[in-house]
Coordinates of C-alpha atoms in Angstrom, one line a residue:
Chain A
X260 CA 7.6 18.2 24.7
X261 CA 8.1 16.0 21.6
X262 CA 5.4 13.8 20.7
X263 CA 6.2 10.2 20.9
X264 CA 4.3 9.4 18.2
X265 CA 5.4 11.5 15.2
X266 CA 9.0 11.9 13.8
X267 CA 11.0 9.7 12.0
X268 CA 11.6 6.2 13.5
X269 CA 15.8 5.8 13.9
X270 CA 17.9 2.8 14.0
X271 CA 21.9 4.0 14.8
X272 CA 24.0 1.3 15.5
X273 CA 26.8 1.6 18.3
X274 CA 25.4 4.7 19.2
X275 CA 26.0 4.1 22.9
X276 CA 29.6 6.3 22.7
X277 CA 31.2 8.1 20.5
X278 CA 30.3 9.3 16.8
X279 CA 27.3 6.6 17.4
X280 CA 26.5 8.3 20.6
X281 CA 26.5 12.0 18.9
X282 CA 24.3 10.8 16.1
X283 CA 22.0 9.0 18.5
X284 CA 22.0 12.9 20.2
X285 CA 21.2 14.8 16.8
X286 CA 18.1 12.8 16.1
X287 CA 16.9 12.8 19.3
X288 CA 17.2 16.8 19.2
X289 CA 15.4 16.8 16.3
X290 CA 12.5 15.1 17.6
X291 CA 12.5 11.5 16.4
X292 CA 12.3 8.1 17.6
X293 CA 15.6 6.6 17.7
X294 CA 16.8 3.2 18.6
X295 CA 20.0 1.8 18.7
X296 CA 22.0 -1.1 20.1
X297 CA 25.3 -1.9 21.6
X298 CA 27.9 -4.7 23.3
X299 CA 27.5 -2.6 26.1
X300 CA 25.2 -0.2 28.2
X301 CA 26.7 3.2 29.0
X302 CA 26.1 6.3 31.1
X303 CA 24.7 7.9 28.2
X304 CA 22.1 5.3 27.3
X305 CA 20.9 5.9 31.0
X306 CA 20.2 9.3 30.2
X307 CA 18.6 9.0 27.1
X308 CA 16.4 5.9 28.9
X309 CA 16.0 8.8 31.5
X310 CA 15.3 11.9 29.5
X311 CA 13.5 10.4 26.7
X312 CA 11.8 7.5 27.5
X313 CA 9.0 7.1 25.1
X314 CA 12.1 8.2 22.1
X315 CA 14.5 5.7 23.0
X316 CA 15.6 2.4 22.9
X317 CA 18.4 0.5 23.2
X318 CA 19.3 -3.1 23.6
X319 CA 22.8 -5.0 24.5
X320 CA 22.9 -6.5 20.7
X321 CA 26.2 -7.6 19.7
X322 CA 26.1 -7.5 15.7
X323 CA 28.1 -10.5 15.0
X324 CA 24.8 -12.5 16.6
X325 CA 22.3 -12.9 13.6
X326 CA 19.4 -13.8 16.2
X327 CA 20.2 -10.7 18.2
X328 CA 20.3 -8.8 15.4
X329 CA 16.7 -9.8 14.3
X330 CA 15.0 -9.6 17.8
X331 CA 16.4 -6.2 18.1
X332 CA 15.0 -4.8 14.9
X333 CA 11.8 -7.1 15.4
X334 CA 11.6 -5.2 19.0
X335 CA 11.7 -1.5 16.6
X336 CA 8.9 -2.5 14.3
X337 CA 6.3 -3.5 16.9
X338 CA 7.5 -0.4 19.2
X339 CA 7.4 2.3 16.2
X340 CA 5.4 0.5 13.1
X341 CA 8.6 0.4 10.6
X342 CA 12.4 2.0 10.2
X343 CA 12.8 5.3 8.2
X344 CA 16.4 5.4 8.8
X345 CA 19.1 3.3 9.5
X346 CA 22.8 4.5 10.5
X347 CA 25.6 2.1 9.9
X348 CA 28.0 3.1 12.6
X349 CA 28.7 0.9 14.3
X350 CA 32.4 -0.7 14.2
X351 CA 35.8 -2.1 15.8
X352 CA 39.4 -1.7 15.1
X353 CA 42.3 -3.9 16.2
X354 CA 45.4 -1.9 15.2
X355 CA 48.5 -3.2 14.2
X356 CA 50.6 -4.8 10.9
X357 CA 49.2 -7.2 8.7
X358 CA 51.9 -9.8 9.5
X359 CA 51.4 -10.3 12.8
X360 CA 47.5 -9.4 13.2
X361 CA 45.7 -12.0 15.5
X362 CA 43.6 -14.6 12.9
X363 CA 40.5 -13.8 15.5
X364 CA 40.9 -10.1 15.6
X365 CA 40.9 -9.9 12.0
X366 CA 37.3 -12.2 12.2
X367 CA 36.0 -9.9 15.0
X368 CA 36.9 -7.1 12.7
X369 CA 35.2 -8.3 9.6
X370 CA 32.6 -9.9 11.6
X371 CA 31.4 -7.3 12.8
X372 CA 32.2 -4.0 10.4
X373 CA 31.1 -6.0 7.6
X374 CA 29.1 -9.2 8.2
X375 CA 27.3 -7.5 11.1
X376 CA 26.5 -4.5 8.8
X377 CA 24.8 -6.5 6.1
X378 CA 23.0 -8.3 8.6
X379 CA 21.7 -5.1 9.9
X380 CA 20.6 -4.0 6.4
X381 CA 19.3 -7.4 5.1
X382 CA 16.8 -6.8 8.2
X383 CA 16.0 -3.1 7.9
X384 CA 15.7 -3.0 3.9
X385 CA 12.9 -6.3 4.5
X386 CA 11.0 -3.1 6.1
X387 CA 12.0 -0.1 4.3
X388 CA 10.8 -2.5 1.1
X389 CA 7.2 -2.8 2.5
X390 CA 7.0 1.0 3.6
X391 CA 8.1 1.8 0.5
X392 CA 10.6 4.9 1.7
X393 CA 13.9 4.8 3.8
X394 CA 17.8 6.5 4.0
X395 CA 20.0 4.2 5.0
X396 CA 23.9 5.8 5.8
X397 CA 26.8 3.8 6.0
X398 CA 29.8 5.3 8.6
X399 CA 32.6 4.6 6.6
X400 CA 36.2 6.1 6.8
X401 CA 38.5 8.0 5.1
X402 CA 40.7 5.1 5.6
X403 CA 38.9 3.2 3.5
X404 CA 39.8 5.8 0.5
X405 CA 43.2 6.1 1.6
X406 CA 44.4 3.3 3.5
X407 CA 46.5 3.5 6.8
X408 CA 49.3 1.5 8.2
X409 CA 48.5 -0.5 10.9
X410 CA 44.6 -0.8 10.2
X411 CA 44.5 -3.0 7.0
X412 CA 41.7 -5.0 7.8
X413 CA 39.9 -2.3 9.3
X414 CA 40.6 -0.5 6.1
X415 CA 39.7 -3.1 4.1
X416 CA 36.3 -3.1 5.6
X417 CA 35.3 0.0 5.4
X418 CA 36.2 0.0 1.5
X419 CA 33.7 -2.8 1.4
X420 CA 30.9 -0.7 3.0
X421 CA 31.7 2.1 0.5
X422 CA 31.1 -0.9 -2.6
X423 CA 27.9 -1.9 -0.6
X424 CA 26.8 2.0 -0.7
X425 CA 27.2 1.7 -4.2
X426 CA 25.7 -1.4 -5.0
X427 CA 22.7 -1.2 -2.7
X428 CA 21.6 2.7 -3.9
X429 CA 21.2 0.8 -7.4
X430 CA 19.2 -2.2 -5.7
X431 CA 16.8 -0.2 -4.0
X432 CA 16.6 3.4 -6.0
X433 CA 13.4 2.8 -7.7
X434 CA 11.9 1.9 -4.4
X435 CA 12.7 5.6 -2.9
X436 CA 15.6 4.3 -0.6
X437 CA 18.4 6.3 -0.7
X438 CA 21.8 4.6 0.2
X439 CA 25.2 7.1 1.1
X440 CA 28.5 6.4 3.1
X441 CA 30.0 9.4 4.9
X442 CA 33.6 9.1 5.2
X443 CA 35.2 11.0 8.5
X444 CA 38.3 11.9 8.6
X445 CA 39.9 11.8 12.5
X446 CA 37.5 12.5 15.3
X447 CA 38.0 13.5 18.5
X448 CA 36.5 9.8 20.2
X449 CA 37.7 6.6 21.2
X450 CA 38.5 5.3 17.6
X451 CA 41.3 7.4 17.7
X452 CA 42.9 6.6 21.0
X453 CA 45.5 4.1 18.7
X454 CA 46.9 7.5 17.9
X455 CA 49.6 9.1 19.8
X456 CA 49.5 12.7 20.9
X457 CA 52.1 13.6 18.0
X458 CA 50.2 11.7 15.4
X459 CA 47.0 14.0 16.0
X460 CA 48.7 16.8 16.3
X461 CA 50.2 16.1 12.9
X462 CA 46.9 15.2 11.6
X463 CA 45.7 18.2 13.0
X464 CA 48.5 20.6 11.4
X465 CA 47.5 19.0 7.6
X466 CA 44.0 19.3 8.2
X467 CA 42.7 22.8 6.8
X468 CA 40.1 23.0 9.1
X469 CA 42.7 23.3 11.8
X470 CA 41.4 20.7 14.4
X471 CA 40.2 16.9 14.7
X472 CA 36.5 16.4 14.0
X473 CA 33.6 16.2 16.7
X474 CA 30.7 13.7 16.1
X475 CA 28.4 16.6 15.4
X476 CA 30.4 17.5 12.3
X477 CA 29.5 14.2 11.1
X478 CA 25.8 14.4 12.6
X479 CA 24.7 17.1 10.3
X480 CA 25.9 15.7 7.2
X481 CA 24.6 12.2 8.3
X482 CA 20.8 14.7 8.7
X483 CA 21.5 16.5 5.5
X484 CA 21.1 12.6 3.7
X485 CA 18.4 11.6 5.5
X486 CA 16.4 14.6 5.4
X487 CA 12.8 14.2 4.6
X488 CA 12.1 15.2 0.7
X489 CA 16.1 13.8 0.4
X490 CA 15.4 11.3 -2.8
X491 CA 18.1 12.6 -5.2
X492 CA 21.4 12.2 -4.0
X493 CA 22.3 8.4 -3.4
X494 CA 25.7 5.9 -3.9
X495 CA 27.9 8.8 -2.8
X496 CA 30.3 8.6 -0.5
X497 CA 30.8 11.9 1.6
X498 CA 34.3 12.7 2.9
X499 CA 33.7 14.3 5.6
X500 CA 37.5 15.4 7.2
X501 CA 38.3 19.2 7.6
X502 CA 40.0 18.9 4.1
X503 CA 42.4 16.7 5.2
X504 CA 42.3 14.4 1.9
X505 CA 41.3 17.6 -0.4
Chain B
X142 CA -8.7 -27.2 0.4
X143 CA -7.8 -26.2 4.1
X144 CA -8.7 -22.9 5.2
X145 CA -5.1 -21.9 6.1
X146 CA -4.3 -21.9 2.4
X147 CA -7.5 -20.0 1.4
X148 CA -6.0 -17.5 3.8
X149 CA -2.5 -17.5 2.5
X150 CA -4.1 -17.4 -1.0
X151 CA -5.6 -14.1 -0.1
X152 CA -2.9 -12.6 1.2
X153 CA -1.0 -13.3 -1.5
X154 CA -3.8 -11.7 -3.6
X155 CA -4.1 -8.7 -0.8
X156 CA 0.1 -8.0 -2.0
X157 CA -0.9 -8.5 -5.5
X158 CA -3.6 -5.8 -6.0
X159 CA -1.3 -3.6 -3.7
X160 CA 1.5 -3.7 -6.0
X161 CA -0.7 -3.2 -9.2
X162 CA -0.5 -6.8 -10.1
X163 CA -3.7 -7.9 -8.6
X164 CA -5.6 -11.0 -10.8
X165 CA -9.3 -12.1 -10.6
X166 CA -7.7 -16.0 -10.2
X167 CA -4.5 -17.2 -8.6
X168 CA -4.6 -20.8 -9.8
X169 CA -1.7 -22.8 -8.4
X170 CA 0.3 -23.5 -11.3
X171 CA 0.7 -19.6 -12.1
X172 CA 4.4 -18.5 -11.8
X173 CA 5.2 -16.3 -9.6
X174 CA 7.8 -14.6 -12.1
X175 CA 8.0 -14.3 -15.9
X176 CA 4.8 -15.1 -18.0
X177 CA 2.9 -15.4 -14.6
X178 CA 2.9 -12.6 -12.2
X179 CA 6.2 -10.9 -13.3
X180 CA 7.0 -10.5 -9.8
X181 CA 10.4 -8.7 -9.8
X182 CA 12.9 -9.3 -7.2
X183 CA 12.3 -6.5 -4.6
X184 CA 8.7 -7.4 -5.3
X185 CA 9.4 -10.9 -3.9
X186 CA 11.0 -9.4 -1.0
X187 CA 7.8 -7.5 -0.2
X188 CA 5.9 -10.4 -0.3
X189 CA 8.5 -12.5 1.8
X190 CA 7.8 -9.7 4.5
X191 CA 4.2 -9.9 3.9
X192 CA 3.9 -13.5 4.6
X193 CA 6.2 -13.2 7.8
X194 CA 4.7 -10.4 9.5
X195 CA 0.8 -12.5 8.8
X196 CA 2.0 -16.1 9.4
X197 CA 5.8 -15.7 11.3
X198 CA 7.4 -17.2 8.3
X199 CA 7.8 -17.1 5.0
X200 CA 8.8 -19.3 1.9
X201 CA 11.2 -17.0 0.6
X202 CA 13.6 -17.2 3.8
X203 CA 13.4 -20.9 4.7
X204 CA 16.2 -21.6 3.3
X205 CA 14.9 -23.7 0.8
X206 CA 14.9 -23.6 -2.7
X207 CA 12.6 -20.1 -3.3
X208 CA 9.0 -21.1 -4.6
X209 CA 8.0 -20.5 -8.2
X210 CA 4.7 -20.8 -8.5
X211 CA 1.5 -19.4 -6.3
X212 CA 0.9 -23.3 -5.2
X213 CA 5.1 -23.9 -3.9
X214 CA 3.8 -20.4 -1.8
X215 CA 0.7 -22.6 -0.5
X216 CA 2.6 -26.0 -0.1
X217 CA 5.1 -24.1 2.3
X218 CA 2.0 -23.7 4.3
X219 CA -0.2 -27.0 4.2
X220 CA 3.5 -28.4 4.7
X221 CA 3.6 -26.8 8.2
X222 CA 0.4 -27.6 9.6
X223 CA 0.1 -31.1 8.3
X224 CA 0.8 -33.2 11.4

């Protein structure tokens, strides 16, 4: 049994499904404390609650709610003592062209992909800053490299989180806080239900790795940054995609 | 001088000797930047979450202008316990 007390402390945000959900999974497995927060409680968050009580936290946290976001990382540090990690993941789509997107679905998008995001970080930093360490990992997209049709403001966020990578690895190097995006490619999960069945299966015949990706092909590489003794590589942006964009 | 800013003085001089900074004296016209105590920014930051996590607020995120000197830091305070 896992010692409550040791291992790294973990925020993942939106980890109640999806990639989120399969990160929240990998650092569990690997024996840390891990805390994330979502619109809404699933199955899976029962479990965990379940399984690994004294690991585990979640709270309903909406990201576009400033005050949320503060009582939920407030409720981490007195829980756990600090944050050693923090996972950007999570993030909403509203598909469709530019001309005739919905004024308040391009807000919710940005409100919550970006604003939300920097929120997040502005909190979690305030603590990495006092313990003096920290990995922070941004989920980005390849669509923010490459653009796609039909997800411009999506896109368009994403892009931004890559430039906040960039911009925040400079701020906070010389205090040992690392700062990366990974970019995946298309994954198996609910962010790509907007696809049809002959879109993926294109996607899938121009990827070389021959099939859509599974959140624990981005869980490792999200580990491999925020592995213990990881101080070196920083303000990268890892595409992580089966080759697709090679 | 109350003994709410005595305490706030000494934390401040707690952060200070923490961050190699620390001074025998932290009169209240020293700057908190520049000539004074060269705070850099990420410094101030630490000390912004110093004085929240002691006193549930801090100077630096009132959304004021940001103090400059080791007395603006103390003022904050005598400001919110003078009835």
């Amino acid at each position: 049994m896992t010692d409550p007390t040791t291992g790294r402390v973990v925020i993942v945000t939106g980890g109640s499904r999806g990639l989120g959900a399969g990160i929240v999974q990998s650092y569990l497995d690997s024996g840390d404390r891990v805390a994330t927060c979502a619109r809404s409680r699933t199955d899976e968050v029962a479990r965990w609650e379940s399984e690994a009580a004294d690991r585990f936290l979640f709270q309903e946290v909406d990201l576009a709610d400033r005050a949320a976001c503060a009582s939920f990382v407030k409720a981490v540090v007195e829980r756990w003592g600090g944050v050693d990690v923090l996972v950007n993941n999570a993030g909403v789509a509203r598909d469709g062209v530019i001309a005739l997107a919905d004024d308040d679905d391009v807000d919710t998008v940005v409100d919550l992909n970006l604003k939300g995001t920097l929120q997040m970080t502005k909190l979690v930093v305030r603590r990495m800053l006092s313990g003096g360490h920290g990995h922070i990992v941004n989920i980005s997209s390849i669509v923010g490299l490459s653009g796609y049709r039909g997800l411009v403001v999506y896109s368009a966020t994403k892009a931004a989180l890559d430039g906040m990578t960039r911009a925040l690895a400079r701020e906070l190097g010389s205090r040992g806080i690392t700062v990366n995006s990974v970019a995946p490619g298309y994954l198996r999960t609910e962010m790509s239900h907007g696809l049809d069945e002959d879109q993926l299966d294109q996607i899938v015949r121009r990827t070389p790795a021959g099939r859509l990706g599974e959140p624990a092909d981005i869980a490792r590489v999200v580990q491999f940054l925020t592995a213990p003794g990881q101080d070196y590589l920083t303000g990268q942006v890892i595409v992580a995609d089966g080759g697709l964009t090679a | 001088m109350s003994s709410e800013t005595t305490t706030v003085r000494q934390t401040v001089s707690d952060f200070l000797v923490r961050v190699k900074k620390g001074r025998d004296d932290l009169p209240d016209d020293l700057a908190l930047f520049g000539d004074g105590l060269a705070l850099d920014s990420l410094e101030a930051a630490e000390l912004s979450v110093v004085l929240e996590d002691t006193y549930g607020r801090d100077p630096f995120s009132a959304g004021g202008d940001l103090p400059q000197t080791v007395g603006d830091v103390l003022a904050f305070y005598e400001a919110a316990t003078t009835p």
